[in-house]
Tab-separated table of C-alpha atoms in Angstrom:
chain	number	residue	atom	x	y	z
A	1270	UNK	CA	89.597	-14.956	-6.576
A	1271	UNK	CA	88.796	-17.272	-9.254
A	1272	UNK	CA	86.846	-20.084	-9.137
A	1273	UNK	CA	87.830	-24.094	-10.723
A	1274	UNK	CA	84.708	-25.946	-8.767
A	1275	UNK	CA	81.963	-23.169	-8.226
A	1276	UNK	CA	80.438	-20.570	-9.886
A	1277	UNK	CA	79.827	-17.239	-7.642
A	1278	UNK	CA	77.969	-14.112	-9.084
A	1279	UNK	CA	76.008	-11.219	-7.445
A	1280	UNK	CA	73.448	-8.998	-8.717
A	1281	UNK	CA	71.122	-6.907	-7.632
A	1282	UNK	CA	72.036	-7.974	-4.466
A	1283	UNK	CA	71.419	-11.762	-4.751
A	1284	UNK	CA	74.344	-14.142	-4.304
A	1285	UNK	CA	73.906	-17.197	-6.706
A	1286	UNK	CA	76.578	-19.842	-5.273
A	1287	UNK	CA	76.660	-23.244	-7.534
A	1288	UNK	CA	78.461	-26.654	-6.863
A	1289	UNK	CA	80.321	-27.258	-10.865
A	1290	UNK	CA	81.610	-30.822	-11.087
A	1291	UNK	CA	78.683	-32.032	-12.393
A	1292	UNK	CA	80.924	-34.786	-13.869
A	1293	UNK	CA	80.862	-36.440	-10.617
A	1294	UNK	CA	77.621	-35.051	-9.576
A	1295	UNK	CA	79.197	-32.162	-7.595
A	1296	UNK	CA	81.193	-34.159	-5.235
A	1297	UNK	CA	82.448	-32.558	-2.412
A	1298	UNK	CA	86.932	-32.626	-3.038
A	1299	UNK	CA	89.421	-29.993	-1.129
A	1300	UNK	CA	88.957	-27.500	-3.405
A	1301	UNK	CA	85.559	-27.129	-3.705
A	1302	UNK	CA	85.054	-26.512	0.183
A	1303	UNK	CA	87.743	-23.860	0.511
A	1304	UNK	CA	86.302	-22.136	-2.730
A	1305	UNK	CA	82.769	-21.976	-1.356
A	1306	UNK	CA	84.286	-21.162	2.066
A	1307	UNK	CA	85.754	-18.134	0.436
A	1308	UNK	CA	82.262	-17.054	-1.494
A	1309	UNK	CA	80.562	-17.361	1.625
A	1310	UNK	CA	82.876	-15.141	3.396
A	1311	UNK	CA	82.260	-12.613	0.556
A	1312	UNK	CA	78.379	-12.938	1.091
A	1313	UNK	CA	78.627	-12.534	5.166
A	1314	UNK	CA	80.725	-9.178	4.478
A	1315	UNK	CA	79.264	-7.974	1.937
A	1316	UNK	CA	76.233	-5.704	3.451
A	1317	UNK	CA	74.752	-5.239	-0.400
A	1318	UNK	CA	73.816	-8.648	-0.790
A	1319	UNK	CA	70.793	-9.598	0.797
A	1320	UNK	CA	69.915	-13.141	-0.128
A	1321	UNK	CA	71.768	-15.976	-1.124
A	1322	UNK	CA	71.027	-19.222	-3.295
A	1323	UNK	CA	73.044	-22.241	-3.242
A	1324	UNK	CA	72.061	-25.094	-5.850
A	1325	UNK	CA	74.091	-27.438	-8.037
A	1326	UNK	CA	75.158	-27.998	-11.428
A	1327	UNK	CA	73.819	-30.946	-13.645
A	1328	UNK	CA	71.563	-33.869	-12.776
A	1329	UNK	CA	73.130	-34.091	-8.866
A	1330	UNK	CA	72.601	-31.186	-6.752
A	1331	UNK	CA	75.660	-32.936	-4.177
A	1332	UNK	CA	76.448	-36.868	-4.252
A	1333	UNK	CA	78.677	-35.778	-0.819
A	1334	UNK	CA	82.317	-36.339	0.056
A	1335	UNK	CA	84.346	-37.123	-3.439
A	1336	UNK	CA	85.466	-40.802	-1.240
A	1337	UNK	CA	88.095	-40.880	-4.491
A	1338	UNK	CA	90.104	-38.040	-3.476
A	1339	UNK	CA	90.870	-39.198	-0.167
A	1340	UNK	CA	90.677	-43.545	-0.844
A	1341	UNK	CA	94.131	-44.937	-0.131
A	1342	UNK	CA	95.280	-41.674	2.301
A	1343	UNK	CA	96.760	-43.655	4.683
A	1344	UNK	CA	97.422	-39.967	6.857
A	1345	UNK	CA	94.331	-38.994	6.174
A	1346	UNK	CA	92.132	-37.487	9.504
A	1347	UNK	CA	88.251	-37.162	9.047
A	1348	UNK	CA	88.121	-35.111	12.140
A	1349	UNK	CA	91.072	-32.767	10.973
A	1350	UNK	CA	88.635	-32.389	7.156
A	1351	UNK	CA	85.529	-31.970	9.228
A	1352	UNK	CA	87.243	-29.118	11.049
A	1353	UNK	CA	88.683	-27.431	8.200
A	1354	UNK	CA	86.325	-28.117	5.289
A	1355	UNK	CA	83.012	-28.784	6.179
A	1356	UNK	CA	82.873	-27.215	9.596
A	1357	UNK	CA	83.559	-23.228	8.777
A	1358	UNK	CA	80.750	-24.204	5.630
A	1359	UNK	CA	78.086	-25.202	7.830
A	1360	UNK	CA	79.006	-22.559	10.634
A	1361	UNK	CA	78.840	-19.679	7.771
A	1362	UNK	CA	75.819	-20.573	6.285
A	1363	UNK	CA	73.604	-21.309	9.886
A	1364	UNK	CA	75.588	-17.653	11.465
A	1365	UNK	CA	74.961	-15.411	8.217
A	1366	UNK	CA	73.024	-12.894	8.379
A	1367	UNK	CA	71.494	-13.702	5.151
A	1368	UNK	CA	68.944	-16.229	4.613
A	1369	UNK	CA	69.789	-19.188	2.579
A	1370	UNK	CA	67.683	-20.565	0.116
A	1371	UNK	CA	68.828	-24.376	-1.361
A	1372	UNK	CA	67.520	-25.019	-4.879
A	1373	UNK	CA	67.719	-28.231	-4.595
A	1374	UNK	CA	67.814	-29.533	-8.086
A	1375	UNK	CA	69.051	-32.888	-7.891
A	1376	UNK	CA	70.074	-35.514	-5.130
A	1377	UNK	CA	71.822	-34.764	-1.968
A	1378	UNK	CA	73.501	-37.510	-0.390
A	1379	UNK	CA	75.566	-37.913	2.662
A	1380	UNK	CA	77.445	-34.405	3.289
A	1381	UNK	CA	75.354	-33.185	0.424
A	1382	UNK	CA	72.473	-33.783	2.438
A	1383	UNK	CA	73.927	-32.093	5.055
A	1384	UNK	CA	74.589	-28.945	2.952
A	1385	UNK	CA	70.756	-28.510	1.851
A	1386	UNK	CA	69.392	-28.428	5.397
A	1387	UNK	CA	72.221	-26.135	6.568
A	1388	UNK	CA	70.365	-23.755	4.620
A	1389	UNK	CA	67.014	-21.666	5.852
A	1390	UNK	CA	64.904	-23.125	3.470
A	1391	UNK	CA	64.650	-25.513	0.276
A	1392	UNK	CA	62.601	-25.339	-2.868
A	1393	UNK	CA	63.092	-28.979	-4.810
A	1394	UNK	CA	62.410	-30.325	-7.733
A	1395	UNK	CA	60.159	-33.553	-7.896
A	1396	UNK	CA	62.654	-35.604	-8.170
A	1397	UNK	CA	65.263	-34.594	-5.742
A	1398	UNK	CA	66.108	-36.797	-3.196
A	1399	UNK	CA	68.129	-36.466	0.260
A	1400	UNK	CA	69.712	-39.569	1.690
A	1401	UNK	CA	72.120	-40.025	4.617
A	1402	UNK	CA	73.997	-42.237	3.211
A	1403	UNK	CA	76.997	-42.271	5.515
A	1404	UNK	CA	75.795	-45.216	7.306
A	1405	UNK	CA	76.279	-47.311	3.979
A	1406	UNK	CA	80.000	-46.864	3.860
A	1407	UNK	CA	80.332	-47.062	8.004
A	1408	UNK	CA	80.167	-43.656	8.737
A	1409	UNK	CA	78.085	-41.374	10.960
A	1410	UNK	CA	76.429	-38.009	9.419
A	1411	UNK	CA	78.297	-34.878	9.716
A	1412	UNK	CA	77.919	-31.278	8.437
A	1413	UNK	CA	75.446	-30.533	10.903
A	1414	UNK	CA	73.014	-33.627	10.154
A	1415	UNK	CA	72.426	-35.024	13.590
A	1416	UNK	CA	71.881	-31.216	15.304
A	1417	UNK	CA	69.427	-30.459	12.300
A	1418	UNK	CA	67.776	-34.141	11.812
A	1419	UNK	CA	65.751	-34.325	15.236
A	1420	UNK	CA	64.901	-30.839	15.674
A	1421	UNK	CA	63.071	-31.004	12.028
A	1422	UNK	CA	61.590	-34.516	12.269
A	1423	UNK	CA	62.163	-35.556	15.821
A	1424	UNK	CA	64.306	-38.383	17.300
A	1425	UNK	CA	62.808	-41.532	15.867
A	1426	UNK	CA	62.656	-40.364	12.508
A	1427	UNK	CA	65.830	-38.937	12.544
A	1428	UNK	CA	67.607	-41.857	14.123
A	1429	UNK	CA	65.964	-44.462	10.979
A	1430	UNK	CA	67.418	-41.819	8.936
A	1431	UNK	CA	70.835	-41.730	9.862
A	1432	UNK	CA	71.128	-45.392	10.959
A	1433	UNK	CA	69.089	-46.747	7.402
A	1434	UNK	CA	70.406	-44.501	5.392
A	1435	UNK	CA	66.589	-43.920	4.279
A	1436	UNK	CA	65.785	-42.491	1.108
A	1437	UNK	CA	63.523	-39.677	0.976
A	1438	UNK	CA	62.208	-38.171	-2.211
A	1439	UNK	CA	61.410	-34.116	-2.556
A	1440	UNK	CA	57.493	-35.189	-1.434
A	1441	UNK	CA	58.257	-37.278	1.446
A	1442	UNK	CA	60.663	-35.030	2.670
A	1443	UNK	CA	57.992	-31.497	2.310
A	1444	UNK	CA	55.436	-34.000	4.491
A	1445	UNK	CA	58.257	-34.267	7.150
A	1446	UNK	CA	58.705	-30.780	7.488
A	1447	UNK	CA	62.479	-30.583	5.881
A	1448	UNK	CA	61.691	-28.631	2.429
A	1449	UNK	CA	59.282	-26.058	1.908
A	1450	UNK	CA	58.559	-26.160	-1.588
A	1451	UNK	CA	58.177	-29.050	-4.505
A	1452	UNK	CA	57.381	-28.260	-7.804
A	1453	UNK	CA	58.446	-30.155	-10.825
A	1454	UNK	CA	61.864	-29.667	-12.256
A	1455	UNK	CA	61.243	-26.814	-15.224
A	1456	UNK	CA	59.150	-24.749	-12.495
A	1457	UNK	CA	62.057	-24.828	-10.148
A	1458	UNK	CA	64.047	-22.138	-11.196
A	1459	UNK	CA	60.096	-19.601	-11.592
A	1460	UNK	CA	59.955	-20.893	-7.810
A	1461	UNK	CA	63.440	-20.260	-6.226
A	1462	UNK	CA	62.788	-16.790	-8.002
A	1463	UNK	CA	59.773	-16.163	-6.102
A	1464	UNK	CA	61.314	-16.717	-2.759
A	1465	UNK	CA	64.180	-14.679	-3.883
A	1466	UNK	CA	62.188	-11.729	-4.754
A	1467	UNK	CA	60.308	-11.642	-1.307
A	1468	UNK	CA	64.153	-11.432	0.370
A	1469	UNK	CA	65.641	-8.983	-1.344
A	1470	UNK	CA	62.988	-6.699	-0.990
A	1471	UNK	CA	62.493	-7.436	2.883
A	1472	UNK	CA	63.849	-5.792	5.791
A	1473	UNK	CA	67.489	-8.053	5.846
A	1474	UNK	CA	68.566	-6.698	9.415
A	1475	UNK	CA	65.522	-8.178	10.806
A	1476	UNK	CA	65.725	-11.284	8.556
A	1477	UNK	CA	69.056	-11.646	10.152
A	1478	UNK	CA	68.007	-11.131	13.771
A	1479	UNK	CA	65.331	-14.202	13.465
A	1480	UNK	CA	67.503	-16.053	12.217
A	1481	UNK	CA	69.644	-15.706	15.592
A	1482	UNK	CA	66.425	-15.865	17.657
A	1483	UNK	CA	65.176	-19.149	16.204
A	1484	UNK	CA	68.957	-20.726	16.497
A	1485	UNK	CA	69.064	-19.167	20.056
A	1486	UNK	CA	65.839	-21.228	20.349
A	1487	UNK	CA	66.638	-24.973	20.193
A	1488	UNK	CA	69.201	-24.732	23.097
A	1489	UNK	CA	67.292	-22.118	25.459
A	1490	UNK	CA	64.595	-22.000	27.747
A	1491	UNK	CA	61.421	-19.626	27.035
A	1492	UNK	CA	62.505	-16.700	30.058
A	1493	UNK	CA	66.088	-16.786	28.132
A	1494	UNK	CA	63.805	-16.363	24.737
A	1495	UNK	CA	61.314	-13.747	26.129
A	1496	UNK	CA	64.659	-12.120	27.259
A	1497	UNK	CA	66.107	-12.445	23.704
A	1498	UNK	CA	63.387	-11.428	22.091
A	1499	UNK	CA	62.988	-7.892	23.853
A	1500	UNK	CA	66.871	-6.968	23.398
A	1501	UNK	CA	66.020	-8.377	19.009
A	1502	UNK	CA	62.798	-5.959	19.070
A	1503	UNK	CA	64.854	-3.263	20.673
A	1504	UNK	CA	67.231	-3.615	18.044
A	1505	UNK	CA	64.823	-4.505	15.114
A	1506	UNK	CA	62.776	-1.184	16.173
A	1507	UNK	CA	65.680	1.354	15.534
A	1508	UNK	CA	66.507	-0.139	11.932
A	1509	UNK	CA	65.390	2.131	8.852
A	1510	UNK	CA	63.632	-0.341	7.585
A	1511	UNK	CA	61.328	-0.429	10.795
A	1512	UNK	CA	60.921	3.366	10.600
A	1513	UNK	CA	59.858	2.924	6.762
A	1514	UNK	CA	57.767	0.129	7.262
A	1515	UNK	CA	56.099	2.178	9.938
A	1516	UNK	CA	55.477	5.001	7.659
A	1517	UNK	CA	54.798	2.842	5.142
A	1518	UNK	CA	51.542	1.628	6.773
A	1519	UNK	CA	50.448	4.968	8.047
A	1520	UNK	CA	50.712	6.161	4.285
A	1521	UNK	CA	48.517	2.982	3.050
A	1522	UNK	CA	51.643	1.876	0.747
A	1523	UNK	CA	53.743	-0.657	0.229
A	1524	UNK	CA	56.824	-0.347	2.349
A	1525	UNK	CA	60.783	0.452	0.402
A	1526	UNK	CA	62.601	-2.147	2.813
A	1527	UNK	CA	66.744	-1.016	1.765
A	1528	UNK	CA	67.886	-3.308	4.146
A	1529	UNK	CA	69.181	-1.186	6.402
């Protein structure tokens, strides 16, 4: 299909998804949820693509919901757009297969926010920030926020979060455990790369399987886990990748992970 509000490309097996309406900092309308609904479906099927990126255009890397699309709706449901737009987002992104990398370039506010941490990890430039900033215009956080917020920073932190709409910048939010990487904005792109290399060159079915395991995690007990993690190994050990790194390390080289 073609694309109005994203960009999509793959190559070399990398998935490079980006938010284009930079003119309002990558607001979130209709049609840019069902577009990047449809790339992620792409990414989830396609079994050559073995990382994905997600970043935005311009200064903004998502200011959230676009509130002038849907201002003076009088029929307008936010529980009927959470289910169809930002719903089947989050649940493709935290389900794939694929790890997710945000390049966070920019501020993410409200459901933008939300977007970044639905992802398995974020590299940001300095001056990225992440607000919740649902709370200023009456709302509560959605897209995932208030499942993702305590289990990263704990309750307290998460609650002054959400009910402040704090504002965080890149540093503040790397010393609270929710980004992994901060480097200054003309680095970002050398750093995302480096994380980018190291996935599509690892084993993916495993990367895949931990990322079940871990989700599994932070609603099971530890005999459900030490279950879960026997029938994963089983699974993990009769991958070709397993077999290769195997014989890999018996060789003294450096494993040829396919992905497979």
């Amino acid at each position: 299909m073609e694309y109005a509000f994203i960009e999509f490309s793959v190559n070399k097996g990398v998935a490079l998804l980006t938010l284009n309406r930079p003119e309002v900092y990558n607001a979130l309308n209709d049609e840019i949820t069902f577009e990047l609904q449809a790339a992620l479906k792409i990414v989830n099927q396609d079994e050559n693509i073995r990382v994905a990126v997600l970043t935005g255009k311009g200064k903004a890397f998502c200011s959230g919901q676009d509130l002038k699309s849907v201002a003076g709706k009088k029929d307008f449901s936010y529980k009927k757009a959470i289910e169809t737009r930002y719903n089947p987002i989050v649940r493709a992104i935290r389900n794939s297969a694929k790890p997710f990398i945000c390049k966070l370039n920019g501020v993410a506010a409200g459901a933008g926010a939300s977007l970044a941490l639905c992802c398995d990890m974020i590299v940001a430039a300095e001056d990225a920030m992440l607000i919740q900033a649902f709370i200023n215009i009456g709302l509560v956080p959605d897209g995932g926020s208030t499942y993702l917020l305590p289990r990263l920073i704990g309750a307290a932190k998460a609650f002054e979060l959400a009910a402040m709409g704090t504002k965080l910048s890149a540093n503040e939010a790397f010393d609270l455990g929710m980004i992994n990487k901060v480097v200054p904005v003309e680095k970002l792109d050398e750093a995302t790369a480096a994380y980018v290399e190291y996935f599509v060159n690892a084993p993916t079915k495993t990367i895949g399987l931990i990322k079940k395991m871990l989700q599994k995690s932070l609603t099971s007990s530890l005999n459900e886990m030490l279950e879960y993690e026997a029938l994963s190994q089983e699974i993990a050990g009769h991958t070709a990748d397993h077999i290769e790194g195997v014989k890999a390390f018996l060789e003294k080289r450096k494993p040829s992970f396919k992905g497979k």
